[in-house]
Coordinates of C-alpha atoms in Angstrom, one line a residue:
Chain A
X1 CA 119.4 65.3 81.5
X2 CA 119.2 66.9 84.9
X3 CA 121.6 66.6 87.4
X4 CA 120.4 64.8 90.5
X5 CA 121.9 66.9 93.6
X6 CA 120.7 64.7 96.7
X7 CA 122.9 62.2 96.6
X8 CA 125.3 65.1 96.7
X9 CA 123.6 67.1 99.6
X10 CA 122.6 64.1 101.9
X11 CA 126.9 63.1 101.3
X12 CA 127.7 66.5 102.6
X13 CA 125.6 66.6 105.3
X14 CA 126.6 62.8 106.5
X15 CA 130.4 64.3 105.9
X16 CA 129.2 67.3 108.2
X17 CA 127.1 65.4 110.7
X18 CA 130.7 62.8 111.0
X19 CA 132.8 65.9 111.9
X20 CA 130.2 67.7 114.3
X21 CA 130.8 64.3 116.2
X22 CA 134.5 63.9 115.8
X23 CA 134.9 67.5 117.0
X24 CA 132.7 66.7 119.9
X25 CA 130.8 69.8 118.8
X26 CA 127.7 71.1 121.0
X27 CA 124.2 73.4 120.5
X28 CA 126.7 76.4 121.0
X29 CA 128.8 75.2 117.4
X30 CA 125.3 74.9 116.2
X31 CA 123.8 78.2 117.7
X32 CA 126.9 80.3 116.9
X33 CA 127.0 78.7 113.1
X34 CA 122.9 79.9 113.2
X35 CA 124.1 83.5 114.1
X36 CA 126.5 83.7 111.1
X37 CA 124.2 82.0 108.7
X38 CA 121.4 84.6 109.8
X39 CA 124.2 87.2 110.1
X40 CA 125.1 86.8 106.1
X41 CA 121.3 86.2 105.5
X42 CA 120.2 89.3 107.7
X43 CA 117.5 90.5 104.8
X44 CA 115.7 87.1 105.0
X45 CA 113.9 88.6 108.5
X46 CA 111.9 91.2 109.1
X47 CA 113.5 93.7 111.9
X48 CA 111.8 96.2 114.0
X49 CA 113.8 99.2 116.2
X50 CA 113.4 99.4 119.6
X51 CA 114.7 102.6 121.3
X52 CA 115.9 102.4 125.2
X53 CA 116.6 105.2 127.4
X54 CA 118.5 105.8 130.5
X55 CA 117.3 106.3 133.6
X56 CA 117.4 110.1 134.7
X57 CA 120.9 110.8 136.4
X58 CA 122.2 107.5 134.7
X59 CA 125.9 107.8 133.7
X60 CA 127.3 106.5 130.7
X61 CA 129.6 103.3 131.8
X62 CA 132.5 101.9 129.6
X63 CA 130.7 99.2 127.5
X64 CA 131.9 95.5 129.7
X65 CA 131.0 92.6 126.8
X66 CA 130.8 90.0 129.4
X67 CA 128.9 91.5 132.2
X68 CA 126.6 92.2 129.8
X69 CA 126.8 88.5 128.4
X70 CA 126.5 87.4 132.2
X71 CA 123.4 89.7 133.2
X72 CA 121.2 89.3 129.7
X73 CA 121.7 85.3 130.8
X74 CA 121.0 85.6 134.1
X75 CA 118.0 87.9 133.8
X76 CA 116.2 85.5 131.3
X77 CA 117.1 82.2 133.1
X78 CA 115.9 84.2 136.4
X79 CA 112.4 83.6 134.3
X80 CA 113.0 80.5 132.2
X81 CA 115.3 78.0 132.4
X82 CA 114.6 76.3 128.9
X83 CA 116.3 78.8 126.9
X84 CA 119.5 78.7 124.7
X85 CA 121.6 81.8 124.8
X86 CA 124.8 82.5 122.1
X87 CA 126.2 86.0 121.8
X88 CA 128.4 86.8 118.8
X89 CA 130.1 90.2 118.1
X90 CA 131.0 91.1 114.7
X91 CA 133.0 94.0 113.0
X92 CA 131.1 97.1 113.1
X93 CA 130.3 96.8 117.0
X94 CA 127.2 94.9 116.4
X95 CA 126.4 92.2 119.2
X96 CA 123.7 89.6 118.2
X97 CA 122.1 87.2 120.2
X98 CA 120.4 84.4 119.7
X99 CA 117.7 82.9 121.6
X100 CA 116.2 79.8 121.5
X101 CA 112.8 79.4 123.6
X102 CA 111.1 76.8 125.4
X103 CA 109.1 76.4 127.8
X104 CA 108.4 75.1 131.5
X105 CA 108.0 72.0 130.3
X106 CA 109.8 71.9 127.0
X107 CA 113.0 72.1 125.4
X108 CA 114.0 75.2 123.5
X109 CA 112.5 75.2 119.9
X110 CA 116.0 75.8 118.0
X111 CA 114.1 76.5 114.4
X112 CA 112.4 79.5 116.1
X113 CA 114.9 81.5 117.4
X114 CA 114.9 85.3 117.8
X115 CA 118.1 86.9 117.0
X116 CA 118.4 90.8 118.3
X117 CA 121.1 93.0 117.2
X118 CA 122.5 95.9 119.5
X119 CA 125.0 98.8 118.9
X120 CA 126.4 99.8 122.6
X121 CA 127.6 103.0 121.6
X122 CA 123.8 103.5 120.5
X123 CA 120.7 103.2 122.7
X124 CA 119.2 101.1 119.8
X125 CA 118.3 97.2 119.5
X126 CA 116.9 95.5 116.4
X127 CA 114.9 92.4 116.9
X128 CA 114.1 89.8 114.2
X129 CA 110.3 89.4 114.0
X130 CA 109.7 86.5 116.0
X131 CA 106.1 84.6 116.0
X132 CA 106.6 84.0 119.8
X133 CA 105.2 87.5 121.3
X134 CA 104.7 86.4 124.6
X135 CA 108.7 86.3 125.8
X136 CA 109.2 89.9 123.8
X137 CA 108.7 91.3 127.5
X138 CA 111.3 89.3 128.9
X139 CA 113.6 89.7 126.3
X140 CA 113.7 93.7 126.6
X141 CA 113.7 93.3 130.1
X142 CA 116.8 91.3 129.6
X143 CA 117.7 93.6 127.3
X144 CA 117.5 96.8 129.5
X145 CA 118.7 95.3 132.8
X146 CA 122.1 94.1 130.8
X147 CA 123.0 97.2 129.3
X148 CA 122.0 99.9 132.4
X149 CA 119.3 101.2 130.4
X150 CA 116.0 102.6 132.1
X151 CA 113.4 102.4 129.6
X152 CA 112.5 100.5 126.2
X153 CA 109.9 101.6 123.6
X154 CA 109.0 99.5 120.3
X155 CA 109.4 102.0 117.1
X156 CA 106.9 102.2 114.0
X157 CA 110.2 101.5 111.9
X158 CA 110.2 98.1 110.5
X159 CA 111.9 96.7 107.8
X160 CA 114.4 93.9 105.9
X161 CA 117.2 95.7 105.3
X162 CA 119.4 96.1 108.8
X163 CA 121.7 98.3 107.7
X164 CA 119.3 100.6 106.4
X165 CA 117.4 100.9 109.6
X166 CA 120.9 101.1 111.2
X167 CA 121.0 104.7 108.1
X168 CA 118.2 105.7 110.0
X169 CA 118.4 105.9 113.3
X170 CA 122.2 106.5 113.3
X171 CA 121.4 109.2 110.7
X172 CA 124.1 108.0 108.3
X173 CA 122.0 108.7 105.2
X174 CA 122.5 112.4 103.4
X175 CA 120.6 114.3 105.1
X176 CA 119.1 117.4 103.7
X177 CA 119.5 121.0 105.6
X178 CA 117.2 123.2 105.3
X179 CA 118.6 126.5 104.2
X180 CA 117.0 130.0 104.0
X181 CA 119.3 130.9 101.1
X182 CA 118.5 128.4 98.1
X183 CA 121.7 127.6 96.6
X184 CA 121.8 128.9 92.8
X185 CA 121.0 126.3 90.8
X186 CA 124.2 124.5 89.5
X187 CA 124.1 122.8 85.8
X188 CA 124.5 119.1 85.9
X189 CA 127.7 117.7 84.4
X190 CA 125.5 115.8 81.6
X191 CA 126.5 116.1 78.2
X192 CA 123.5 117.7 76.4
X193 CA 121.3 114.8 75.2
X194 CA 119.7 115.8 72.8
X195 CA 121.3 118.5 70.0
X196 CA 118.3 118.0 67.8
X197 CA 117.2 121.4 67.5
X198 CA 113.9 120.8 66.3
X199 CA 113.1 119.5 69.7
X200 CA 112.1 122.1 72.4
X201 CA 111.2 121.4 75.4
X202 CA 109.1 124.2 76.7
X203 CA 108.8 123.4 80.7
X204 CA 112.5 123.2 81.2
X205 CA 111.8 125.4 84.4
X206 CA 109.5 123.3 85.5
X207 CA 111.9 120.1 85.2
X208 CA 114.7 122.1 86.6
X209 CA 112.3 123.1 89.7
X210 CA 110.7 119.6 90.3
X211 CA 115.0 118.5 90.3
X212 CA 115.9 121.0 92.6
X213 CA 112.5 120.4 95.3
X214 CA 113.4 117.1 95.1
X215 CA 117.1 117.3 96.3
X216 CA 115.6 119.9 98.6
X217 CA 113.6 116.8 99.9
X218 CA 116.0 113.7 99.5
X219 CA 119.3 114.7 99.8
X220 CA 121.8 113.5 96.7
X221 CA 122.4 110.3 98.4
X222 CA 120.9 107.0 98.1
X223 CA 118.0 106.7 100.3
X224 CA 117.7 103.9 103.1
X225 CA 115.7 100.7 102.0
X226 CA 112.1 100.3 103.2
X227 CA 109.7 98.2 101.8
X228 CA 106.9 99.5 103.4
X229 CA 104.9 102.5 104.4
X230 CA 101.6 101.7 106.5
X231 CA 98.8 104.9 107.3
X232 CA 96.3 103.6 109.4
X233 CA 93.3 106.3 109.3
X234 CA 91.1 107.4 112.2
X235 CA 89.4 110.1 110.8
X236 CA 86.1 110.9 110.0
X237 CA 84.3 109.8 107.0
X238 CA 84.0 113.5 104.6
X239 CA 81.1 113.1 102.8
X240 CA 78.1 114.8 101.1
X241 CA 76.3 114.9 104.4
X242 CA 72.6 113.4 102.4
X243 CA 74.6 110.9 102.1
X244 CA 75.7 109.7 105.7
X245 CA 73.4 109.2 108.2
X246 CA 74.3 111.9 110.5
X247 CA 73.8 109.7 113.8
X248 CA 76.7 107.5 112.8
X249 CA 79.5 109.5 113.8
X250 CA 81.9 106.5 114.0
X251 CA 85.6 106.9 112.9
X252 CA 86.6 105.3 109.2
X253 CA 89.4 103.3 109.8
X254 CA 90.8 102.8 106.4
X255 CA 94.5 101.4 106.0
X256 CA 96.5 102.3 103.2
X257 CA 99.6 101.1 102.4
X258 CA 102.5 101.3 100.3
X259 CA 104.8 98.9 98.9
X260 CA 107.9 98.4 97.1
X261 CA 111.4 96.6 96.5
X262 CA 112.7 100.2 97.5
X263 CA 110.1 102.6 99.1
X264 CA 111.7 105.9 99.5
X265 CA 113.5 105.4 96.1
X266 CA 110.4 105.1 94.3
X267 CA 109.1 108.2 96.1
X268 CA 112.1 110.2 95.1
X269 CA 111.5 109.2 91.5
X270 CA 107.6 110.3 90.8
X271 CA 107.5 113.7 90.2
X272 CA 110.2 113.7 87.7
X273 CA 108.9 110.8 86.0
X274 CA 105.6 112.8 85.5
X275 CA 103.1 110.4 88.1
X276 CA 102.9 112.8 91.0
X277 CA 103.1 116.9 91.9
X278 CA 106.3 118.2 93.3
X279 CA 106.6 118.6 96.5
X280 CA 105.7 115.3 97.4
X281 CA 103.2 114.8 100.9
X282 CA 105.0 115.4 103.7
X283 CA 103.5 112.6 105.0
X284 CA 105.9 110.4 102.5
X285 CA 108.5 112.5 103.3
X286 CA 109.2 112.7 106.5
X287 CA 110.1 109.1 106.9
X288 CA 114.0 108.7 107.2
X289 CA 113.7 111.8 109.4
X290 CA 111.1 110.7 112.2
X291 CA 112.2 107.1 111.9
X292 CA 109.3 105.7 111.5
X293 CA 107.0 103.9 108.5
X294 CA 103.8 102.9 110.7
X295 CA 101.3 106.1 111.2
X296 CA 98.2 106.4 112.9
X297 CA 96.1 109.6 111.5
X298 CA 93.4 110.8 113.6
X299 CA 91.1 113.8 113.3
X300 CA 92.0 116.8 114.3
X301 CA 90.3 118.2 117.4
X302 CA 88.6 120.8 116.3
X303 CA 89.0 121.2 112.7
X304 CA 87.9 118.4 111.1
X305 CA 91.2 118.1 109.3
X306 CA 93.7 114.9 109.1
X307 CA 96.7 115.5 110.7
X308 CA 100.1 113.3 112.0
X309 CA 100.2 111.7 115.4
X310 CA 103.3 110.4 116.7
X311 CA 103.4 109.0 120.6
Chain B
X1 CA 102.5 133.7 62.6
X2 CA 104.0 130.9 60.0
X3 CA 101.7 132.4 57.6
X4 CA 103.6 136.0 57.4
X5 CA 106.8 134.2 57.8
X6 CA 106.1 132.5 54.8
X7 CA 105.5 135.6 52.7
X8 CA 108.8 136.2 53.7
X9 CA 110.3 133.8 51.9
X10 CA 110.9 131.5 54.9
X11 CA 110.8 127.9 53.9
X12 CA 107.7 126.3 54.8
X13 CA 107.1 124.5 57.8
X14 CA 104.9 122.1 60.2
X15 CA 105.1 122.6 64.1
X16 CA 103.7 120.1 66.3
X17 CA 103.0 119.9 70.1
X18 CA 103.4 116.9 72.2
X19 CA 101.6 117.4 76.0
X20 CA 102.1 114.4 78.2
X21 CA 103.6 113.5 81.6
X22 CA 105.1 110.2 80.3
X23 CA 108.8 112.6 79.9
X24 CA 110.5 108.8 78.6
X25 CA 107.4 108.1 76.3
X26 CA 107.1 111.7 74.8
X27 CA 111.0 112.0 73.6
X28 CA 110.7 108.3 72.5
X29 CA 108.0 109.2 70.2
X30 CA 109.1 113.3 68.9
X31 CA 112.7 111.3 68.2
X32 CA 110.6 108.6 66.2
X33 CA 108.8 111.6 63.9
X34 CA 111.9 113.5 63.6
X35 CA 113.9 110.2 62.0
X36 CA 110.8 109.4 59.2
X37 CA 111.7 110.7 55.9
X38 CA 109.8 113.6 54.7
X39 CA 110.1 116.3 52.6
X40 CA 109.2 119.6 55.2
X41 CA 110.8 121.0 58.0
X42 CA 109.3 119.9 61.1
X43 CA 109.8 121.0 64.9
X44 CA 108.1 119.1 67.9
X45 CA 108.0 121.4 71.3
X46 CA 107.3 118.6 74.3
X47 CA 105.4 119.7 77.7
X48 CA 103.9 118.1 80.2
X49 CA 100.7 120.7 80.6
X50 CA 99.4 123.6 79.3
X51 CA 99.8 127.0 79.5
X52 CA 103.3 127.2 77.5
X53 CA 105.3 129.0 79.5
X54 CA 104.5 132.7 78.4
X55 CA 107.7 133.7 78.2
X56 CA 108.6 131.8 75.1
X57 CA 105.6 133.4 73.2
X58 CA 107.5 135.5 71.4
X59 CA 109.7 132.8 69.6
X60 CA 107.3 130.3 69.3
X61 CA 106.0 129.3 65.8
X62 CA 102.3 129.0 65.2
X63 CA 101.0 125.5 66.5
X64 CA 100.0 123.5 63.7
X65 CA 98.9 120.2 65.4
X66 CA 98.7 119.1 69.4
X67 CA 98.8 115.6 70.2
X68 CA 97.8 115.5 74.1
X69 CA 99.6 111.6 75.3
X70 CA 96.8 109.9 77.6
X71 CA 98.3 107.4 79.5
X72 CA 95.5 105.2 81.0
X73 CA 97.8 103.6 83.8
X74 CA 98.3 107.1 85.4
X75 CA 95.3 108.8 86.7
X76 CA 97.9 112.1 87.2
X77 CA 98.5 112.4 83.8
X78 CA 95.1 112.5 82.7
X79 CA 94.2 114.8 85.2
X80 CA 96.9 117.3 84.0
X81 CA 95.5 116.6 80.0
X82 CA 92.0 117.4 81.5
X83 CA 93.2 121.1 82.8
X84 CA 95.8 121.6 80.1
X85 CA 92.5 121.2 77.7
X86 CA 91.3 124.4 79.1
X87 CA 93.6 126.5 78.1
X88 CA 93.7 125.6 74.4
X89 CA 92.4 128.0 71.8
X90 CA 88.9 126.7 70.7
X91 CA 90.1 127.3 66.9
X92 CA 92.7 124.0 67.6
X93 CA 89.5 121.9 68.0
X94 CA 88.7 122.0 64.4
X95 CA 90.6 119.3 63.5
X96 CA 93.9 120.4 65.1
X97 CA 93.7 118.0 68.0
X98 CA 94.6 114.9 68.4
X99 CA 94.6 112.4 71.6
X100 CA 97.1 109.7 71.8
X101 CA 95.7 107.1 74.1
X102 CA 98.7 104.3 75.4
X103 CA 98.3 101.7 78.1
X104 CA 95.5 99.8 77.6
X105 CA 97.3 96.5 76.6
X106 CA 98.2 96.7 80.7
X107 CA 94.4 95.6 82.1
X108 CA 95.6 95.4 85.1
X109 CA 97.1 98.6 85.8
X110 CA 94.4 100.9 83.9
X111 CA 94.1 103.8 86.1
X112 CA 92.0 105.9 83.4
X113 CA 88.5 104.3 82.8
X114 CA 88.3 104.1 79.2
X115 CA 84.7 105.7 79.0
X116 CA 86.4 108.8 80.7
X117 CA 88.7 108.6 77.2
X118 CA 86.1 108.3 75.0
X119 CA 84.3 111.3 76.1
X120 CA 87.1 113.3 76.1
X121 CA 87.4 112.6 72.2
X122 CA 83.7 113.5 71.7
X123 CA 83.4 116.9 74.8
X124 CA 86.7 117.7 72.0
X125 CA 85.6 116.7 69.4
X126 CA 88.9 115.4 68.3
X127 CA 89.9 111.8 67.5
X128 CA 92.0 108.9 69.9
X129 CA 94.5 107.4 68.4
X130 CA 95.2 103.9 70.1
X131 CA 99.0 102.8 70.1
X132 CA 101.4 100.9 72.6
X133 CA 104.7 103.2 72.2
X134 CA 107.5 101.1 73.6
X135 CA 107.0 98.9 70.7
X136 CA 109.5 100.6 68.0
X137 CA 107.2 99.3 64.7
X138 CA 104.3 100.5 66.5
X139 CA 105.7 103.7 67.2
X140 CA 107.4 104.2 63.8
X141 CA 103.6 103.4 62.3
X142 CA 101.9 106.0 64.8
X143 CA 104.7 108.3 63.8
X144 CA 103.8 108.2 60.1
X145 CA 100.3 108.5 60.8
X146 CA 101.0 111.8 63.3
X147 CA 103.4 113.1 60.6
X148 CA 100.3 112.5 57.9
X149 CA 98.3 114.6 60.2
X150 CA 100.0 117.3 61.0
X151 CA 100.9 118.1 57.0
X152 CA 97.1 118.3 56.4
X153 CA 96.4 120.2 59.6
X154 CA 99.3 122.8 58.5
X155 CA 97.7 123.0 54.9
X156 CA 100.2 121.0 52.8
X157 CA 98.2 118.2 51.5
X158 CA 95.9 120.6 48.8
X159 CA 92.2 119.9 48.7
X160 CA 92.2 117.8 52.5
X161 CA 91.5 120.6 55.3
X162 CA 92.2 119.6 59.1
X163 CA 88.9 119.7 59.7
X164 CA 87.7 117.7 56.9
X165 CA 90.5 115.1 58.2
X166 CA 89.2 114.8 61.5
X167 CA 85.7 114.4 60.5
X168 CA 86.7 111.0 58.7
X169 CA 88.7 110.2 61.2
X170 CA 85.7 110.2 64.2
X171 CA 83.1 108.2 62.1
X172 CA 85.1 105.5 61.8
X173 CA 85.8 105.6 65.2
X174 CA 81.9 105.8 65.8
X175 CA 81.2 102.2 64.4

């Protein structure tokens, strides 16, 4: 017999709707109550880093909350006057702000909000993904002008998880140091597996290297959470020359990309599960540490050889 | 090796060597053999290529039996089984080679075109031995059949040689 929940849900919302009205309650009830629905729910969206930096000679001020409240408002509604603004902080210094758009001629759209996230101790902002790219100027404008930044740049660092991309860029992951003087390898606290002495394993160097390259690499802590690794190829198609008409010299573009409930995990786990050579690509690798999961790869100039681009 | 061990007086025994990336798959299956009942001493060395590491030579028993693990979801793996191939004695291909093929239930993930297999059984001419390991009566079935071949290929079984064993073996593969 199933249980038929919408009598249940269309009482709870009547009971909800009742007490919005009771309580007077406004957009701003509604637009905060957004913010810590989204807030709990902040891997539902898709967030991308923007990086701002401050103008030269700029000093750095005491962080004021409500001039900033008062100038991100003011800059926006200099522009457009069908917006909603709510600004919520929360425990770990993060401000978020939601933003409703409309038009000239419309009303804000209040199921379409972008919601942005900013650290001011950090010159980072995170926004949510929003469909509308035509007021992304205005917001980092806003965004700029409010908190006495110069400059704002969209990163190639996009992902679900907030608090990893938060690991990244504040470099809160374990990091790994390179060191000229490889530590001596240290036995594992693991009780020996297997006592059957009729099993040898003959490559236990070679396990004990591919462990040791790959702490080298990772770290020992647990990586941030990507989902996504995107290589977009300029280069040149390599060929038997018979093959390729030698006139068209035009660029391959060729994207490859890689995906996963936990990228850099993954990566971390293939050459000691036997799929791929240790070391791993730096191009895999150097992800937590340039901040970034979207590459362009062009051609070399000069050697026609593949090599990393970043702006 | 075994052989002047045995004049010695040293019991007889069977060696066999698994070579496969799949680490998981490997220890699954040498744990599998070594648990079967059976009346000779046995030792399994794992790898995941080949050379052996050549300081071990010393110690190391004569190889009776080399089961290489193909993995058709991991073009890697096969690679690595394609070069390891070159650095086995050609004497082992006279019945003392045996290829393992596992992950063709998977269509969708097949990495490893299965005509590329199939040659490698006849460039070798050694026979495949289709099995899905994770499957414990499958793999306690492949282990018996394994642990069949490697006491003919070390010269227990009297009047069957290795390479008598793998002849029958390919041409009913051949159908």
């Amino acid at each position: 017999r199933r249980l038929d929940m919408r009598p249940l849900k269309e009482a709870i919302a009547e009971a909800v709707v009742q007490l919005c009205q009771e309580n007077l309650a406004s957009i701003k009830e509604a637009a905060v109550l957004d913010i810590v629905y989204n807030h709990t729910f902040q891997n539902k969206r898709v967030w991308t880093v923007y990086q701002m930096t401050k103008a030269t000679g700029g000093e750095t001020d005491i962080f004021d909350f409500t001039a900033f409240k008062r100038k991100f408002k003011r800059r926006i509604q200099s522009s457009l006057i069908n917006v909603t603004i709510n600004f919520k902080e929360f425990e770990d210094n993060a401000i978020w702000i939601r933003i409703a758009w409309g038009t000239s001629y419309t009303k804000p759209n209040q199921y379409k909000a972008t919601y942005v996230v900013y650290h001011s101790q950090t010159p980072y902002a995170f926004i949510s993904k929003s469909i509308n790219r035509s007021n992304l100027p205005l917001l980092c404008q806003a965004l700029i002008v409010a908190s006495n930044y110069g400059d704002i740049r969209e990163m190639e660092l996009r992902s679900h998880c907030l608090d990893s991309l938060k690991d990244i860029v504040f470099k809160r992951y374990s990091q790994t140091f390179q060191t000229h003087h490889p530590k001596p390898l240290q036995e594992r606290n693991v009780a020996p597996e297997n006592v059957d002495p009729r099993l040898i394993q003959e490559d236990k160097s070679e396990k004990e290297r591919i462990q040791r390259v790959n702490r080298e690499v990772f770290g020992d802590g647990p990586q941030p959470k990507l989902e996504f690794a995107q290589y977009k190829l300029e280069t040149m198609f390599k060929s038997n020359p018979k093959m390729v008409n030698v006139s068209e010299r035009e660029s391959f573009r060729c994207l490859v990309k890689f995906s996963s409930p936990h990228l850099l995990e993954a990566l971390k786990s293939l050459a000691p599960a036997g799929m791929a050579d240790a070391p791993l690509s730096p191009l895999l690798t150097c992800i937590p540490h340039k901040a970034r999961n979207y590459f362009k790869i062009k051609e070399r100039k000069g050697v026609l050889a593949a090599s990393l681009v970043s702006p | 090796m075994t052989e002047s061990r045995t004049k010695l007086g040293v019991e007889k025994g069977c060696v066999n060597q698994l070579v496969g990336t799949d680490e998981d798959l490997q220890r699954q299956l040498a744990q599998t053999i070594l648990k079967e009942k059976k009346d000779f001493k046995i030792s399994i060395h794992l790898a995941t290529s080949l050379p052996l590491p050549a300081e071990r030579d010393h110690i190391r028993p004569r190889i009776d039996l080399i089961v290489f693990m193909i993995n058709v979801q991991s073009k890697y793996g096969f690679k690595n089984i394609e070069a390891s191939l070159a650095h086995v004695d050609a004497n082992f291909f006279l019945g003392k080679v045996c290829f393992l093929v596992t992950g063709v239930g998977r269509v969708n993930h097949c990495s490893v075109d299965m005509s590329a297999v199939r040659k490698l059984g006849d460039v070798y001419c050694s026979p495949l031995v289709f099995c899905e390991l994770e499957l414990e009566g499958i793999r306690i079935s492949t282990a018996q059949r394994l642990l069949r071949m490697l006491q003919i290929c070390a010269g227990h079984v009297p009047g069957v040689s290795a390479l008598f064993f793998s002849s029958l073996m390919r041409s009913s593969n051949d159908e």
